[in-house]
Amino acid sequence: MSSAALQRPADRQWLTLTLVLVSNSLPVAGVVVLGWRAAEILVLYWIEVVVMVAAYSVAALFAKQPVVLKDREFYIVGYGRREEIDEDNWSGEPEPMDRLKSVFPDAVESRLPPVYRRNFPVVGRSLAVVLFLAILWGYLTNTLSNPVTALRSPTVILGSLLVCTSQLAELRREYFVPRTYEDWSAYMTVEAAQRVVAFYIMLAIVVVPVTIIGLLVLGLILDLVFGGLVIPDAAGGASGLDLSVFAPVVVFSAGKAVVDWSRRAVGIRTDADGLAGWFTPENPHLREWEQERR
């Protein structure tokens, strides 16, 4: 193999690492440099989740394989362990929707894979996750001073565009370019996004309370040791940083960066191991070479 051929994967690894570091250090930089508060940070993450769910939902319409629910460990929103599917609907070759492609220009239409009619109900049911996102937005509205103002901030908009561009580039590179949609079902495609969202939620539930409790304990220890030492505001010191925002953002961003790096370095493959393996959907439609490896 030529040195140029070996250099290309190495270059992609560095590009992937750079994108991960930039996208995940953005919230930290926003707090330190731009003075972002909880409103800006949560709105940024909320936009990232919305774009991920929407992008993978659209991508699921192109998935070719039938849905198989038997013996799954992860069930997407709208489906359960006792769910039964219509075998007649998922047997045989899928029916493409030619009318939908006819609305695009010829240059775009020639590059698009077929959209399959039977995938729409799967995507429609999975979009019940939108209810969760709406509840989350309502929570932000009630608990934060003004998330709408944060949404209008030019820096938040720019940060959201950078994060969303990274998400869409990953979807293109891992799903459309290698034609993963030919080996996945609509269920699997939606599952790939919902696994990541579920992990983000679990990480946030653990990180934020533990970090804030840790700050309170640290404050008590410092008070006992130094006695009467006054730390301005939320332990921000002379820099004026609000540690109740900064510390959870740093910890959450670090955990998210590790996850993003493991996912993007390995790719959305069904044979991935370790941490990255949890973020790849269960695929009952294994390729022959994957079956041989197992």
CSV table of N, CA and C in Angstrom, one decimal, residues 23 158-167:
chain,number,residue,atom,x,y,z
A,23,SER,N,-15.8,21.4,18.5
A,23,SER,CA,-17.3,21.5,18.8
A,23,SER,C,-17.5,21.3,20.3
A,158,LEU,N,-24.0,31.2,15.8
A,158,LEU,CA,-22.8,30.8,15.2
A,158,LEU,C,-22.3,29.5,15.8
A,159,GLY,N,-22.4,29.4,17.1
A,159,GLY,CA,-22.0,28.1,17.7
A,159,GLY,C,-22.9,26.9,17.3
A,160,SER,N,-24.2,27.2,17.2
A,160,SER,CA,-25.1,26.2,16.8
A,160,SER,C,-24.8,25.7,15.4
A,161,LEU,N,-24.5,26.7,14.5
A,161,LEU,CA,-24.2,26.3,13.1
A,161,LEU,C,-23.0,25.5,13.0
A,162,LEU,N,-22.0,25.7,13.8
A,162,LEU,CA,-20.7,24.9,13.8
A,162,LEU,C,-21.0,23.5,14.3
A,163,VAL,N,-21.8,23.4,15.4
A,163,VAL,CA,-22.1,22.1,15.9
A,163,VAL,C,-23.0,21.3,15.0
A,164,CYS,N,-24.0,22.0,14.4
A,164,CYS,CA,-24.9,21.3,13.5
A,164,CYS,C,-24.2,20.9,12.2
A,165,THR,N,-23.2,21.7,11.7
A,165,THR,CA,-22.5,21.3,10.5
A,165,THR,C,-21.6,20.1,10.8
A,166,SER,N,-21.1,20.0,12.0
A,166,SER,CA,-20.3,18.8,12.3
A,166,SER,C,-21.2,17.6,12.4
A,167,GLN,N,-22.4,17.7,12.9
A,167,GLN,CA,-23.3,16.6,12.9
A,167,GLN,C,-23.7,16.1,11.5
